[in-house]
GROMACS .gro file of C-alpha atoms in nm:
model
  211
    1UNK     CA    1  -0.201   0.835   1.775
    2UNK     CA    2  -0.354   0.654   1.490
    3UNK     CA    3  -0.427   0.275   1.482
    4UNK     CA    4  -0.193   0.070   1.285
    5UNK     CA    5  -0.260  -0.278   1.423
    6UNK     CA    6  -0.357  -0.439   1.167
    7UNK     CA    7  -0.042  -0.331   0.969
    8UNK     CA    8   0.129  -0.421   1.259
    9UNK     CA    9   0.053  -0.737   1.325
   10UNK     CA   10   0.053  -0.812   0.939
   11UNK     CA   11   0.443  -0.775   0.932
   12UNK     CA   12   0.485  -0.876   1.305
   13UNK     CA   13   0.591  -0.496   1.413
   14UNK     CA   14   0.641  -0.520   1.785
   15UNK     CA   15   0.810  -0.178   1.849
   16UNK     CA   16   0.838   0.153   1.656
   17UNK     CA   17   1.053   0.223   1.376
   18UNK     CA   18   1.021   0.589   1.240
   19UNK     CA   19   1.172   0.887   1.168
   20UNK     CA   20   1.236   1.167   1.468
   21UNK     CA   21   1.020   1.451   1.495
   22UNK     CA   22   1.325   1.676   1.367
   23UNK     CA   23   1.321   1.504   1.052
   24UNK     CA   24   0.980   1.551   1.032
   25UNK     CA   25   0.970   1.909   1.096
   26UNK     CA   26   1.183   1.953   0.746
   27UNK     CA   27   0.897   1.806   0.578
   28UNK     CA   28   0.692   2.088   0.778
   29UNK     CA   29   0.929   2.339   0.660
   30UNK     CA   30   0.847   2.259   0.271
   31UNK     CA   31   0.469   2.241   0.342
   32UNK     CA   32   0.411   2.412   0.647
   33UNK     CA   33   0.184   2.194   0.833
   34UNK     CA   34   0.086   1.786   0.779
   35UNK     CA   35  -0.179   1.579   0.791
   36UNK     CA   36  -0.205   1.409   1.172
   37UNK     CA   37  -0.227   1.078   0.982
   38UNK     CA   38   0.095   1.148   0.809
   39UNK     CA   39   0.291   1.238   1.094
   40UNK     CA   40   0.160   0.930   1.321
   41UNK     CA   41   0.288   0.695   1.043
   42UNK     CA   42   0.595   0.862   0.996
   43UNK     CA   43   0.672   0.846   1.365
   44UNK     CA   44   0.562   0.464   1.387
   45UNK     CA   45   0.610   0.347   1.074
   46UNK     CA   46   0.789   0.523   0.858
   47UNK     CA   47   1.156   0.313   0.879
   48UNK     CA   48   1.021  -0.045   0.838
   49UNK     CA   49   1.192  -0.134   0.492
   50UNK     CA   50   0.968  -0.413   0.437
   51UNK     CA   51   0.694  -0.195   0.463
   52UNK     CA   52   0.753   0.109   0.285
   53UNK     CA   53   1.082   0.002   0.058
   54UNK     CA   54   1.007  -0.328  -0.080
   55UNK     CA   55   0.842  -0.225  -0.367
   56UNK     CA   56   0.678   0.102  -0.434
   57UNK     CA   57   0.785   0.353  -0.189
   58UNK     CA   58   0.715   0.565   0.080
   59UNK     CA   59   0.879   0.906   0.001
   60UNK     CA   60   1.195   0.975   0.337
   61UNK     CA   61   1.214   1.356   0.476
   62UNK     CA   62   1.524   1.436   0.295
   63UNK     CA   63   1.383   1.344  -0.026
   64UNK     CA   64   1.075   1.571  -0.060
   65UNK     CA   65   1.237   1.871  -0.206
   66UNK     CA   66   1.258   1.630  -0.518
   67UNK     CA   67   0.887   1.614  -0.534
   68UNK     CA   68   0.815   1.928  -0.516
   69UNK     CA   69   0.461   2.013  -0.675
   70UNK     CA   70   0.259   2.366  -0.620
   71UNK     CA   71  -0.078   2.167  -0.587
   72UNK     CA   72   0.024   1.796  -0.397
   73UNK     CA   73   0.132   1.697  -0.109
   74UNK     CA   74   0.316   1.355  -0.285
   75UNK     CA   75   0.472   1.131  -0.044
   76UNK     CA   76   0.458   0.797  -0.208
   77UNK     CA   77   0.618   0.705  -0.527
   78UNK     CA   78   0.595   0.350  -0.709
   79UNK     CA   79   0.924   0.173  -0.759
   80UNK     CA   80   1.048   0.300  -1.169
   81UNK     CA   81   0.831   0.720  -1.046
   82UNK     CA   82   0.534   0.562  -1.328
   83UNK     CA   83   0.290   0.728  -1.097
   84UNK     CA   84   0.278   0.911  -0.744
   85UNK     CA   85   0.070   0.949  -0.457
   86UNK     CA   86  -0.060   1.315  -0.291
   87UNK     CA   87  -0.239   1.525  -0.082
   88UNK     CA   88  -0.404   1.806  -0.188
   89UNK     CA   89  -0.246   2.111  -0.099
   90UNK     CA   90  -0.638   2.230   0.038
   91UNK     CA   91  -0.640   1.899   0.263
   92UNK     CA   92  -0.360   1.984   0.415
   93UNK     CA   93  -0.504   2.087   0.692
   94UNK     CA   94  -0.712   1.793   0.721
   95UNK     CA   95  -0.664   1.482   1.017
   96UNK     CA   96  -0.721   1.225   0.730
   97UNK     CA   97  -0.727   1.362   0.418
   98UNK     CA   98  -0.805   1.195   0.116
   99UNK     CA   99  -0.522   1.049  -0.127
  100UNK     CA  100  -0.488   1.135  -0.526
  101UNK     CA  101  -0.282   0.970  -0.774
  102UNK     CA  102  -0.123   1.109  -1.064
  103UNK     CA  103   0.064   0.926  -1.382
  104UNK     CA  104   0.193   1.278  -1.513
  105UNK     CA  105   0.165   1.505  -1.241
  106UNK     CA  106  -0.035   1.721  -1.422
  107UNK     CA  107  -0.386   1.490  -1.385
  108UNK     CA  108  -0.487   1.355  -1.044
  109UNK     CA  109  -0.746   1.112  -0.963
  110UNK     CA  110  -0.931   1.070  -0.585
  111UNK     CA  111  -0.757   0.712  -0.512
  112UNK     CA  112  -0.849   0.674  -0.126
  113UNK     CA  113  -1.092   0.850   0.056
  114UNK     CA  114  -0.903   0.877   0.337
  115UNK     CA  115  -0.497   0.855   0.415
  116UNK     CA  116  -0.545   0.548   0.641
  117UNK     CA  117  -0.692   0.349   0.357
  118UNK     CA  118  -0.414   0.471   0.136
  119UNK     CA  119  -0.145   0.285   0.424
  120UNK     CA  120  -0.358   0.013   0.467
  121UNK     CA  121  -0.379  -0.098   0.103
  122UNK     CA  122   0.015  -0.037   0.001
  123UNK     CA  123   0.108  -0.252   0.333
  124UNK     CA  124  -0.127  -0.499   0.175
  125UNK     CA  125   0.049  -0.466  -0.142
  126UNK     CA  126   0.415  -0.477  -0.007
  127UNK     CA  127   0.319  -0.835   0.157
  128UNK     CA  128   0.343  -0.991  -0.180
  129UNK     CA  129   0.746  -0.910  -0.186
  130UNK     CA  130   0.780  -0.867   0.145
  131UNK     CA  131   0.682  -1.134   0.354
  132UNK     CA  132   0.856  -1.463   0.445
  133UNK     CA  133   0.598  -1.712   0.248
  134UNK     CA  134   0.468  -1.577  -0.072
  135UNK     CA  135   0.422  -1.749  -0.437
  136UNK     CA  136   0.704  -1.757  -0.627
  137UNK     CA  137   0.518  -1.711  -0.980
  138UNK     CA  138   0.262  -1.459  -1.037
  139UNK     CA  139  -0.064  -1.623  -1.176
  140UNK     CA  140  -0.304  -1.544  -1.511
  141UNK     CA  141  -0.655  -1.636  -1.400
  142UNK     CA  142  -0.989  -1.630  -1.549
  143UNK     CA  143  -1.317  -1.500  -1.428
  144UNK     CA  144  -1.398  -1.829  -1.246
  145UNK     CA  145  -1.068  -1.778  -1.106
  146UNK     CA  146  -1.182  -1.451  -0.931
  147UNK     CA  147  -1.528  -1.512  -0.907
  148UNK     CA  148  -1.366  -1.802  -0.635
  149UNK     CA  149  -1.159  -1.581  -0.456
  150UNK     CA  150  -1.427  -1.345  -0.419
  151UNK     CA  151  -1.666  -1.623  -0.286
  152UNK     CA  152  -1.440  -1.804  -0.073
  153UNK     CA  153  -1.187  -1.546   0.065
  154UNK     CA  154  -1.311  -1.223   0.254
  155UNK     CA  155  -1.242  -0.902   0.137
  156UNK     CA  156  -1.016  -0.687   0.307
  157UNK     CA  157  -1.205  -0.320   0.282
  158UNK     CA  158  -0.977  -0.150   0.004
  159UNK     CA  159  -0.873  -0.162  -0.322
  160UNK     CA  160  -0.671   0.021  -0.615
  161UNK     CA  161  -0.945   0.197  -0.799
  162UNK     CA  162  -0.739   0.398  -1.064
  163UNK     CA  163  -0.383   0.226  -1.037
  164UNK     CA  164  -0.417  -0.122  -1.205
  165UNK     CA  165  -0.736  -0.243  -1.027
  166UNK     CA  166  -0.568  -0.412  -0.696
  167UNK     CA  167  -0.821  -0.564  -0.470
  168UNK     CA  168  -0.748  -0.721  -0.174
  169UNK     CA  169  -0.830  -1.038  -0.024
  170UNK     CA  170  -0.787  -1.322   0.258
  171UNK     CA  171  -0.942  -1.498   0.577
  172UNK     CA  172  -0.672  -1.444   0.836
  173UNK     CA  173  -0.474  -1.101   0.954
  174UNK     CA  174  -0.140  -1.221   0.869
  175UNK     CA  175  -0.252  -1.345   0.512
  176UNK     CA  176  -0.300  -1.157   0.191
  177UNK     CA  177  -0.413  -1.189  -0.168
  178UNK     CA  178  -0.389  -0.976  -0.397
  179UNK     CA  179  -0.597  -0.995  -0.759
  180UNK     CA  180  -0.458  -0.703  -1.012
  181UNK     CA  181  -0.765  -0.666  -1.266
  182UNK     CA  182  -0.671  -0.429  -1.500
  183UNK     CA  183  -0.689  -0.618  -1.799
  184UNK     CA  184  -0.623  -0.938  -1.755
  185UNK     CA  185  -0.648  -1.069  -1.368
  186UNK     CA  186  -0.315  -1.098  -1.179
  187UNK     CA  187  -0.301  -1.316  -0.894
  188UNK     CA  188  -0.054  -1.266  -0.624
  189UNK     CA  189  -0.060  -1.397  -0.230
  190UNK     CA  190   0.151  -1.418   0.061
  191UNK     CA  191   0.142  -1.459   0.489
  192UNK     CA  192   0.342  -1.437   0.791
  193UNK     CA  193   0.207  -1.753   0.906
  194UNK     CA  194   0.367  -2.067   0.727
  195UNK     CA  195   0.062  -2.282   0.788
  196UNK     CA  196  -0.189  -2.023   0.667
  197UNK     CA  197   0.039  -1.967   0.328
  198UNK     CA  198   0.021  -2.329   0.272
  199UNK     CA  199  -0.354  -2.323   0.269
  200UNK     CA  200  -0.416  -2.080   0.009
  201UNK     CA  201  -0.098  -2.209  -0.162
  202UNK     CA  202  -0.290  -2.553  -0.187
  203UNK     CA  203  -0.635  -2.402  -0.371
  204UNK     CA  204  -0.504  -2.081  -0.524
  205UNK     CA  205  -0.199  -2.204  -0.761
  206UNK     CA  206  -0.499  -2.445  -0.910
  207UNK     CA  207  -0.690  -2.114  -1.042
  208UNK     CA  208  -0.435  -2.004  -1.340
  209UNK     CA  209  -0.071  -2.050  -1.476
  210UNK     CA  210   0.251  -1.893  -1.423
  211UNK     CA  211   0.272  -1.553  -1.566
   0.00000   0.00000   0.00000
């Protein structure tokens, strides 16, 4: 099985909440085989609604025949469908394929390089509107403002590249913060851990203003 502890422990999941392998295999039936990455999520993960419904979302078995494509693989869909998330129909095959994201779903760009990043990164993103203690106001800041964050806060491993420049952020496993820098830099954060939200809440709503 694949490792999902530190998703895990980021939204405190203690047991395993996914869909059966039936419901899997109708997934199978569209696409004839899956990624082993895919399938372990699905099977562990794949129920949690803070995870995977919060926000953007993770695509559920009976809903792929509406995402049908003749090239992707897309199993992950932000919240208004403004752009989607896919496997190449070549990586298939693969353990833990790469992960492409389309606006149009004609043109695809190489977001992840491999599937686990891709889960990694949208957990991080779900925390924001997910998790007990979060900001309540998203915040402008400037380029001091991230050039801090970056300094003072380690960097969790993944980011956004294509979809509205998300990089990820924070010195404890149950904390996250998360800098969109698109255009102008968004600054989101949340934790699991009331103490440990109150410590970035103390430095990071002095960076900006409510957005």
């Amino acid at each position: 099985m694949t490792d999902f502890t530190i998703i895990k422990k980021l939204f405190h999941i203690t047991k395993q909440n996914g869909f059966s392998h039936d419901e899997i295999q109708t997934v199978k039936n569209i696409f004839g085989e899956l990624p082993q990455v895919f399938i372990d999520y699905y099977l562990e993960l794949g129920k949690d609604e803070r995870l995977n419904h919060t926000q953007d979302r993770l695509i559920k078995p009976e809903q792929f025949q509406h995402f049908k494509h003749s090239d992707y693989l897309i199993f992950y869909c932000e919240n208004q469908r403004v752009c989607v998330w896919g496997i190449h129909k070549n990586d298939i095959s693969r353990t833990n394929p790469p992960v492409y994201m389309s606006y149009d779903e004609k043109e695809w760009k190489k977001e992840f390089e491999t599937l686990t990043d891709f889960f990694l990164a949208m957990a991080y993103l779900q925390t924001v509107f997910a998790l007990e203690y979060g900001c309540e106001s998203f915040y402008s800041i400037e380029q001091t403002g991230l050039e801090f964050i970056r300094e003072h806060f380690k960097y969790k491993g993944v980011s956004f590249r294509h979809w509205i420049g998300i990089e990820f952020y924070g010195n404890y496993d149950d904390s996250v913060i998360v800098v969109m820098n698109k255009d102008d830099s968004i600054l989101m954060y949340a934790s699991s851990d009331e103490q440990h939200f109150h410590e970035m809440d103390r430095v990071l709503s002095k960076l900006g203003v409510v957005f």
